[in-house]
mmCIF file of C-alpha atoms and ligand atoms in Angstrom:
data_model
loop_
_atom_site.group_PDB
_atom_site.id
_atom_site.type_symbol
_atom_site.label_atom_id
_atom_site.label_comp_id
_atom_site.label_asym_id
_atom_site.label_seq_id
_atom_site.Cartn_x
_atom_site.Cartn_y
_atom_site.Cartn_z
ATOM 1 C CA UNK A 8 30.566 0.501 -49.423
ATOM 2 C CA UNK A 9 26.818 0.400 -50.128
ATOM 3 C CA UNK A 10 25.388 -3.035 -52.199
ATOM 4 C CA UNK A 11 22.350 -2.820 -54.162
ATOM 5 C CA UNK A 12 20.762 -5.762 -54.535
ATOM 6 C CA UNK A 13 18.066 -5.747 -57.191
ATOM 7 C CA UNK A 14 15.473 -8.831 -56.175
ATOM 8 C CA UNK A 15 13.269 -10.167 -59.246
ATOM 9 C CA UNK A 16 10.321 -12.416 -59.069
ATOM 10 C CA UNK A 17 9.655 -14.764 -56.261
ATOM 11 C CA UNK A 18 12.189 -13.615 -54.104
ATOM 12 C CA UNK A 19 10.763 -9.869 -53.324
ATOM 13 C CA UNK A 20 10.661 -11.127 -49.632
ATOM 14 C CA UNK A 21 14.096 -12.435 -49.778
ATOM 15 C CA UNK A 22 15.213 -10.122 -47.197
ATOM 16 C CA UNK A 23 11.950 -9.703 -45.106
ATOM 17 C CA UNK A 24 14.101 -8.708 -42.218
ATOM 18 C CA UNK A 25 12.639 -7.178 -39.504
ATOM 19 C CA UNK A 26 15.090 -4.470 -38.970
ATOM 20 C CA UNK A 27 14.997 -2.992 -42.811
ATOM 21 C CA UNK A 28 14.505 0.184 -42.720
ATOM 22 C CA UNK A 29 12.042 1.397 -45.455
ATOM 23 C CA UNK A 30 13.129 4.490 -47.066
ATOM 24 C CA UNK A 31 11.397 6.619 -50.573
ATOM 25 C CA UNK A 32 14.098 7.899 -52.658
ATOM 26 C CA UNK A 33 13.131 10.765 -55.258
ATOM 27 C CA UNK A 34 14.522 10.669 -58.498
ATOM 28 C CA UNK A 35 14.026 13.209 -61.645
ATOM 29 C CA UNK A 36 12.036 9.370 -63.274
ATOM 30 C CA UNK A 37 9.774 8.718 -60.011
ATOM 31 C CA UNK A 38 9.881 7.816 -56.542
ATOM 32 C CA UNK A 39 11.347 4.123 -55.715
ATOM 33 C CA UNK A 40 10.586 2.382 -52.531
ATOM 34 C CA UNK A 41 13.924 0.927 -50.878
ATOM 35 C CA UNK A 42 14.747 -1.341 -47.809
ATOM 36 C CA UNK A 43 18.076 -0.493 -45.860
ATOM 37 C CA UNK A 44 19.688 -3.395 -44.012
ATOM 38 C CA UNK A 45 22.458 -4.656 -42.279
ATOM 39 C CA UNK A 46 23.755 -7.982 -44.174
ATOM 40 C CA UNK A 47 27.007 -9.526 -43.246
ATOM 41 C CA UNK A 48 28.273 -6.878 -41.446
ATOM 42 C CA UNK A 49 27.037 -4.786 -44.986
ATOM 43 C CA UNK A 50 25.021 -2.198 -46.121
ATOM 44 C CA UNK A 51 22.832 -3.343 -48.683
ATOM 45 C CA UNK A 52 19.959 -1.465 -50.496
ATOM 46 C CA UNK A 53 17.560 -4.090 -50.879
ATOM 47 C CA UNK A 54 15.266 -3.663 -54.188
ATOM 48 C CA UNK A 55 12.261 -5.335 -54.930
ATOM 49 C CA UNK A 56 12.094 -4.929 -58.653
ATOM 50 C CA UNK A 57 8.758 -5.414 -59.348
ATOM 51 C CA UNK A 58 7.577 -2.772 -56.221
ATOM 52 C CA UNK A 59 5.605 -4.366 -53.343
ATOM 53 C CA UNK A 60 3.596 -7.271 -53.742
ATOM 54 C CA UNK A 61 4.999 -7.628 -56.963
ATOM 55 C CA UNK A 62 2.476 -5.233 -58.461
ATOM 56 C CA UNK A 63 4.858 -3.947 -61.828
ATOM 57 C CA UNK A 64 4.648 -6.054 -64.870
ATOM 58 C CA UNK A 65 8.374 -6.362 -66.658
ATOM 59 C CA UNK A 66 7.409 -3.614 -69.310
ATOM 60 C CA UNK A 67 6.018 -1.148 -66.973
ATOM 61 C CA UNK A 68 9.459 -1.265 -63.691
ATOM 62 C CA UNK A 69 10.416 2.356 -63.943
ATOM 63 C CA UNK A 70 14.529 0.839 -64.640
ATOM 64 C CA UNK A 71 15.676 4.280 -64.677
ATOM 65 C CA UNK A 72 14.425 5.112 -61.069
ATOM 66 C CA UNK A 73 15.370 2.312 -59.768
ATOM 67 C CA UNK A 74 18.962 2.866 -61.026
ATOM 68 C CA UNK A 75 19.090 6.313 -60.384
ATOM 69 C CA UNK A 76 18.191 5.684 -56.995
ATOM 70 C CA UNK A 77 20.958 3.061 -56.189
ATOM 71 C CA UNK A 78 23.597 5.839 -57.694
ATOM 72 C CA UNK A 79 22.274 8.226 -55.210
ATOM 73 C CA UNK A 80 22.242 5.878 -52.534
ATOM 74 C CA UNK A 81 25.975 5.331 -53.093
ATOM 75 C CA UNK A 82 25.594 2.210 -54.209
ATOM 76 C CA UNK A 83 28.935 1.481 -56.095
ATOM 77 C CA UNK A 84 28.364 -2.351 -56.528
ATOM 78 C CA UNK A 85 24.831 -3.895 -57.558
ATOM 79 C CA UNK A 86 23.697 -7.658 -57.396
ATOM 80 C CA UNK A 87 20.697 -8.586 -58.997
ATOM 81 C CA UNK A 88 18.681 -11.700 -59.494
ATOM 82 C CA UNK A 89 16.268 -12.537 -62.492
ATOM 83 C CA UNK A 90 14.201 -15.635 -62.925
ATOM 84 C CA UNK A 91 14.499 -17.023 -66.404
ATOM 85 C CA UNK A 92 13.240 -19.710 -68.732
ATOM 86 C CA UNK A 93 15.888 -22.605 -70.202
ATOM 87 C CA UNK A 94 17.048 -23.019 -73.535
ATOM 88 C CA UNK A 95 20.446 -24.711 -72.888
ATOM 89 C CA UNK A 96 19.917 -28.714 -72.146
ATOM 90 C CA UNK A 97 22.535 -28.332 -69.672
ATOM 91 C CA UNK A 98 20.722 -25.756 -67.722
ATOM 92 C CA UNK A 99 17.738 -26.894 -66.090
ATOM 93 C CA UNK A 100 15.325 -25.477 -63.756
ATOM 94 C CA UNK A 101 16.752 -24.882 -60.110
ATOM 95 C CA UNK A 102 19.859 -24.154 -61.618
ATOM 96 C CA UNK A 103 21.780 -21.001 -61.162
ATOM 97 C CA UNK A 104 23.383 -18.713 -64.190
ATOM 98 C CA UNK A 105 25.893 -16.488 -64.007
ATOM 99 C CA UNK A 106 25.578 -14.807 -67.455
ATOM 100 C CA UNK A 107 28.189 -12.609 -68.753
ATOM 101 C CA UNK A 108 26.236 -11.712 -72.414
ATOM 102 C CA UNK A 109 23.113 -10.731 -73.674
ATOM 103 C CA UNK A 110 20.946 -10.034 -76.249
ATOM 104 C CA UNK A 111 18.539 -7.048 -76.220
ATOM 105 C CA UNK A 112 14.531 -8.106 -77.830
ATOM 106 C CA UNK A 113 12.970 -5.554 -75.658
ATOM 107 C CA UNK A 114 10.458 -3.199 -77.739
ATOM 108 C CA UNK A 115 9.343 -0.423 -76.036
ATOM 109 C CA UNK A 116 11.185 0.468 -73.049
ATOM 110 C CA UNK A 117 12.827 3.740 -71.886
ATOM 111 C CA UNK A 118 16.561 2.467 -72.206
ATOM 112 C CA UNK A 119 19.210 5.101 -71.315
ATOM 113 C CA UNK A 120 20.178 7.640 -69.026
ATOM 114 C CA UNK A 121 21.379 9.505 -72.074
ATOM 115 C CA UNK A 122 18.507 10.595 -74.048
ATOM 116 C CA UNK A 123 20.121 14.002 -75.862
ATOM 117 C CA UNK A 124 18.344 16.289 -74.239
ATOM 118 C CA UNK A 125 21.036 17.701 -72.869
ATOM 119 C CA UNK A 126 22.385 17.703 -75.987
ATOM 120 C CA UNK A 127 25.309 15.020 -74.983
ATOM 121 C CA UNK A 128 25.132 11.930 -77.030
ATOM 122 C CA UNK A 129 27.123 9.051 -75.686
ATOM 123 C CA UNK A 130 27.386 5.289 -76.662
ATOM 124 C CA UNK A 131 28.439 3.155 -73.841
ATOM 125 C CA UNK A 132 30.902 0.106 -74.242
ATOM 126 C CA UNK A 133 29.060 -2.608 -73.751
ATOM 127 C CA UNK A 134 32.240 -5.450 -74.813
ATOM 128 C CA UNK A 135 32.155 -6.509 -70.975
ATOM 129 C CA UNK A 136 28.075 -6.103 -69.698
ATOM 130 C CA UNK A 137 28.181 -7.928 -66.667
ATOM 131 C CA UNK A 138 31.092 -6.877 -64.128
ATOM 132 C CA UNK A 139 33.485 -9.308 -64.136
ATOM 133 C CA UNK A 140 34.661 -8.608 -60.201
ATOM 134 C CA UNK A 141 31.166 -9.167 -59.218
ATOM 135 C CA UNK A 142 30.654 -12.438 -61.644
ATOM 136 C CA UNK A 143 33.668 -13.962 -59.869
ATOM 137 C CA UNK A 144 32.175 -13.229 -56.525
ATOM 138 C CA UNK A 145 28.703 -15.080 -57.526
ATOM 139 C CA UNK A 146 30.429 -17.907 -58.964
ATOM 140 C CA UNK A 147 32.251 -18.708 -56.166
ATOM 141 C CA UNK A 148 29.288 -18.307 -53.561
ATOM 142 C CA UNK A 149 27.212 -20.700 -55.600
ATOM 143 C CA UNK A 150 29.824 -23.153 -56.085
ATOM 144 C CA UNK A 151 28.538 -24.673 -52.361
ATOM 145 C CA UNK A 152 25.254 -24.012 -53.166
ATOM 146 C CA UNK A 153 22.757 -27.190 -52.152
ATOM 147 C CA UNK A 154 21.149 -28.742 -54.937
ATOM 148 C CA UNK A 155 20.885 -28.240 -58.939
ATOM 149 C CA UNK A 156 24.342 -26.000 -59.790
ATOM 150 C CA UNK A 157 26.015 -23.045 -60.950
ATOM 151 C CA UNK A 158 27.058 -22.127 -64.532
ATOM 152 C CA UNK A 159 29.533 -19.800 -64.787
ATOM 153 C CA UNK A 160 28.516 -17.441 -68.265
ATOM 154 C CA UNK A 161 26.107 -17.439 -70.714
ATOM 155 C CA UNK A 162 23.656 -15.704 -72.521
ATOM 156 C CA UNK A 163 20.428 -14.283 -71.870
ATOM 157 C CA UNK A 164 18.131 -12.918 -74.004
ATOM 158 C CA UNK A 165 15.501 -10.346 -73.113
ATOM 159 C CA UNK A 166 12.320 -10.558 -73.762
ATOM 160 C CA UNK A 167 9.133 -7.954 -73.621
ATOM 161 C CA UNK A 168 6.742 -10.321 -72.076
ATOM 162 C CA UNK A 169 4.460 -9.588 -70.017
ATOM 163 C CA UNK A 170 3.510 -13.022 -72.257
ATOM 164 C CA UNK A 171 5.736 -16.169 -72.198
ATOM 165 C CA UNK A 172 7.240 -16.990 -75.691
ATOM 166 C CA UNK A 173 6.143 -18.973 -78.567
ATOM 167 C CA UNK A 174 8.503 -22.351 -79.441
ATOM 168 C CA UNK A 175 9.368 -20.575 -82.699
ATOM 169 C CA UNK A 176 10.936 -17.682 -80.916
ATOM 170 C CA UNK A 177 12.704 -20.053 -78.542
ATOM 171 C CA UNK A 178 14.057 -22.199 -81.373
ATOM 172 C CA UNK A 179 14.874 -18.440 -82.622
ATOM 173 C CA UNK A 180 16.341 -17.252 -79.830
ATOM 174 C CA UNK A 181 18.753 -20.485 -79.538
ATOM 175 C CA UNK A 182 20.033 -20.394 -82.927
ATOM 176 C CA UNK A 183 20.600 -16.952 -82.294
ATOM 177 C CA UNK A 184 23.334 -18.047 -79.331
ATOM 178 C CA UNK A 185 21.264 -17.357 -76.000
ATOM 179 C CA UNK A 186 20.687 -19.981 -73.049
ATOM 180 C CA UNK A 187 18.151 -18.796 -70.797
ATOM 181 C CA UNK A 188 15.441 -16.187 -71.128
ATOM 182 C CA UNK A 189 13.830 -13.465 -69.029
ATOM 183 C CA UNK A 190 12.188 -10.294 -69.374
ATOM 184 C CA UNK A 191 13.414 -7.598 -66.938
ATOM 185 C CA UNK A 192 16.931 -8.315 -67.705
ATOM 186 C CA UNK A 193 17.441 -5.079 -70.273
ATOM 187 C CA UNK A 194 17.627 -2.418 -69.923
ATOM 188 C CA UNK A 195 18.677 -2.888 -66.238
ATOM 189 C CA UNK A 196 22.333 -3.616 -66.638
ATOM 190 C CA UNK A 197 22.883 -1.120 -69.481
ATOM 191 C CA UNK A 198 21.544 1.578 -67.651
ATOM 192 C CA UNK A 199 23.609 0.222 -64.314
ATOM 193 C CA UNK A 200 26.699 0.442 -67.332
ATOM 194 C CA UNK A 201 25.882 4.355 -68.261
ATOM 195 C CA UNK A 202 25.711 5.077 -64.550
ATOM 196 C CA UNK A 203 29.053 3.469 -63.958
ATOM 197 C CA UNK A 204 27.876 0.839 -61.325
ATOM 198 C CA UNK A 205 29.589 -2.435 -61.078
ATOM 199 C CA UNK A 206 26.454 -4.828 -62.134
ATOM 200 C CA UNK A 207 26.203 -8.633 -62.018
ATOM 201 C CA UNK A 208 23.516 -10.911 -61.827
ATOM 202 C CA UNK A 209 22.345 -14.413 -60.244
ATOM 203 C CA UNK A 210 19.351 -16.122 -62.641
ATOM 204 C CA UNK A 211 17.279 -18.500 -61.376
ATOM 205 C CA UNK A 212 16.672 -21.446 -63.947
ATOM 206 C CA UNK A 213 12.312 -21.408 -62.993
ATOM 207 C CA UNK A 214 11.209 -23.668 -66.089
ATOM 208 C CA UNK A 215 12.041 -24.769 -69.395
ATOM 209 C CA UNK A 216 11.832 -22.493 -72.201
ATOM 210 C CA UNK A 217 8.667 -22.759 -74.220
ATOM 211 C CA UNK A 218 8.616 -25.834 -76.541
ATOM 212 C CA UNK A 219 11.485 -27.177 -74.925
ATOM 213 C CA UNK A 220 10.125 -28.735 -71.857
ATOM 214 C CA UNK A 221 6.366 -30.315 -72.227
ATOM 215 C CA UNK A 222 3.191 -28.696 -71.789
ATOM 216 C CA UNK A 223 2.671 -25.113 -71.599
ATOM 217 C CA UNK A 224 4.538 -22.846 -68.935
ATOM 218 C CA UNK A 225 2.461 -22.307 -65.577
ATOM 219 C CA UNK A 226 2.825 -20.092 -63.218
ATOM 220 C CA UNK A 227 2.694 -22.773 -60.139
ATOM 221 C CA UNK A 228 5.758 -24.005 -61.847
ATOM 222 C CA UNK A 229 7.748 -21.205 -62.052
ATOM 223 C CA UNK A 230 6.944 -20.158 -58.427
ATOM 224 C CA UNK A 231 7.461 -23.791 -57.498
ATOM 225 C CA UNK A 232 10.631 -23.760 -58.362
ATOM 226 C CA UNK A 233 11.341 -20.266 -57.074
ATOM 227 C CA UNK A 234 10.362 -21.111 -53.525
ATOM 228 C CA UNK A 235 12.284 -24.589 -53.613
ATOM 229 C CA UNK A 236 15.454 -22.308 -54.517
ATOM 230 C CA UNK A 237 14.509 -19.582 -52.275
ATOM 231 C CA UNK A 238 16.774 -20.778 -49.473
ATOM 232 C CA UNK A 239 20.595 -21.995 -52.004
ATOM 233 C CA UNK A 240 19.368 -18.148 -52.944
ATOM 234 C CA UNK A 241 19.501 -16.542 -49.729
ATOM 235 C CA UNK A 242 22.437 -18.541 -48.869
ATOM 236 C CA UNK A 243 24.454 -17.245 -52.084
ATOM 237 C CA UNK A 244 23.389 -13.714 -51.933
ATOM 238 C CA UNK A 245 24.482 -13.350 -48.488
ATOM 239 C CA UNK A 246 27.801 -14.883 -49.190
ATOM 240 C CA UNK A 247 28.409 -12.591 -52.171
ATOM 241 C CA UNK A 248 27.567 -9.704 -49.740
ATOM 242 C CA UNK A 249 29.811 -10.197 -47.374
ATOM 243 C CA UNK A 250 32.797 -11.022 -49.796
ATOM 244 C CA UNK A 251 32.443 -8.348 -52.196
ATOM 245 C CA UNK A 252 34.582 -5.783 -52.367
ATOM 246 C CA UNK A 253 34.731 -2.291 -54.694
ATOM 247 C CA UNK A 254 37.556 -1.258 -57.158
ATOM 248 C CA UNK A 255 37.600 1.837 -57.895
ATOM 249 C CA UNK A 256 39.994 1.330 -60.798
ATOM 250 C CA UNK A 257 37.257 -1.839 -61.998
ATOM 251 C CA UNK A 258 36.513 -0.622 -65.828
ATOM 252 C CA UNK A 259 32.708 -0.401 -64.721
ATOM 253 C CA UNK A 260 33.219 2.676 -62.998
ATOM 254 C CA UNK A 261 35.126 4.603 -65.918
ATOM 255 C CA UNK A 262 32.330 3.343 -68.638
ATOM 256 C CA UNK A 263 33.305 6.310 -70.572
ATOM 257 C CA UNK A 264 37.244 6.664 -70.350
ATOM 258 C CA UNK A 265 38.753 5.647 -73.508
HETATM 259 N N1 LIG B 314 10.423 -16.630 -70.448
HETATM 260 C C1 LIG B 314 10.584 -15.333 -70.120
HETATM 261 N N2 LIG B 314 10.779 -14.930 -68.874
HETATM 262 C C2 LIG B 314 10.819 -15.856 -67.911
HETATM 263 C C3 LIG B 314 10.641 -17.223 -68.180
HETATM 264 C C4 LIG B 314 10.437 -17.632 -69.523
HETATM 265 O O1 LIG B 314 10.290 -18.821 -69.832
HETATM 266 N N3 LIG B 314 10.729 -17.875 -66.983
HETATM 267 C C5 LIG B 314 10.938 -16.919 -66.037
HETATM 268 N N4 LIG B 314 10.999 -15.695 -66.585
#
């Protein structure tokens, strides 16, 4: 079995090995540039979200390429990682999240495989977002992770960005039930849903949430912490490579059999 792994911000170099292989895969939404390595005795598809050098703002990553091209790559199972702000007191920056909800406050992204033009319409089940198999598998690879910990579920909200938020939308969007915020979150998983891939995803506590830490959010901050992290990341990744397995009976595959 083939593992995606979808890498977000500060850890596109996460798996600068020597020996991936690059590869261009051509999808009907655009071209996406992949990495092929060996991991754990795995195959893994190694993603850099945000392309090369990090050069794709949140709003503009072409989600449905990048999706599309893990399908075709046979990817069955996909682990992805997204840095993210801090609304919960308990969940402060170095800390990992397993979520298993979310709310969507994107605004103007392409956000489905299933746009009508072929004149199917289909609404997919979103009562489970995050696969459950694949949840269990990050949970218990953090559990010895070094340093800050591992919270297994919550919620995370997405946001547009590219901007940070205001406090008013964070004391919004804590009211409203989230935890931690990011921006590249959505559509991602939904579209991993329609195309019936086992999804999951480890976030990266970089700062606290606007208004809820002091001063404003910088940049050094967030990368700061990203970097200090970088390694209890590598280390948790590569155990949830090599112990995850696929199901093909796991619900995510069979999003539309009801
Ligand atoms: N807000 C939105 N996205 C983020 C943040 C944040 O505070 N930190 C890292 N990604």
């Amino acid at each position: 079995m083939r593992i995606g792994l979808i890498a977000g911000s500060g850890i596109e170099d996460l798996y600068d090995d020597r020996r991936a292989r690059p590869r261009t895969v051509a999808t009907e939404y655009g071209d996406v540039e992949v990495y092929l390595l060996d991991a754990e005795g795995r195959e893994v598809v190694f993603l850099p979200r945000h392309g090369k050098g990090h050069s794709v703002p949140p709003h503009r990553v072409n989600y449905r390429a990048n999706i599309r091209a893990l399908a075709e790559l046979e990817c069955r199972c996909v682990i992805a990682t997204n840095a993210v702000g801090s609304m919960n007191p308990n969940m402060g920056p170095g800390d990992f999240v397993v979520v298993d909800q979310f709310l969507d406050f994107t605004k103007q992204r392409p956000l489905t495989f299933f746009d009508g033009q072929d004149g199917v319409v289909r609404h997919v089940d979103m009562t489970e977002p995050y696969c459950p198999r694949i949840r269990e598998v990050l949970r218990r690879a953090g559990e010895g992770a070094p340093g800050g910990s591992l919270h297994s579920g919550g919620t995370y909200i997405c946001a547009e960005g590219p901007r940070f938020e205001s406090p008013a939308e964070i004391r919004m969007f804590a009211q409203l039930g989230a935890d931690v915020v990011g921006m590249t979150g959505v559509p991602e998983l939904v579209l991993a849903r329609e195309a019936g891939l086992c999804y999951a995803t480890a976030c990266v506590v970089s700062n606290w949430a606007a208004g809820i830490g002091e001063g404003p959010i910088t940049h050094e901050e967030v990368v700061g912490i990203m970097a200090e992290r970088e390694a209890a990341l590598v280390a948790l990744l590569r155990a949830a490579v090599a112990s995850l397995t696929d199901d093909p009976d796991c619900a995510c595959h069979h999003p539309f059999d009801r």
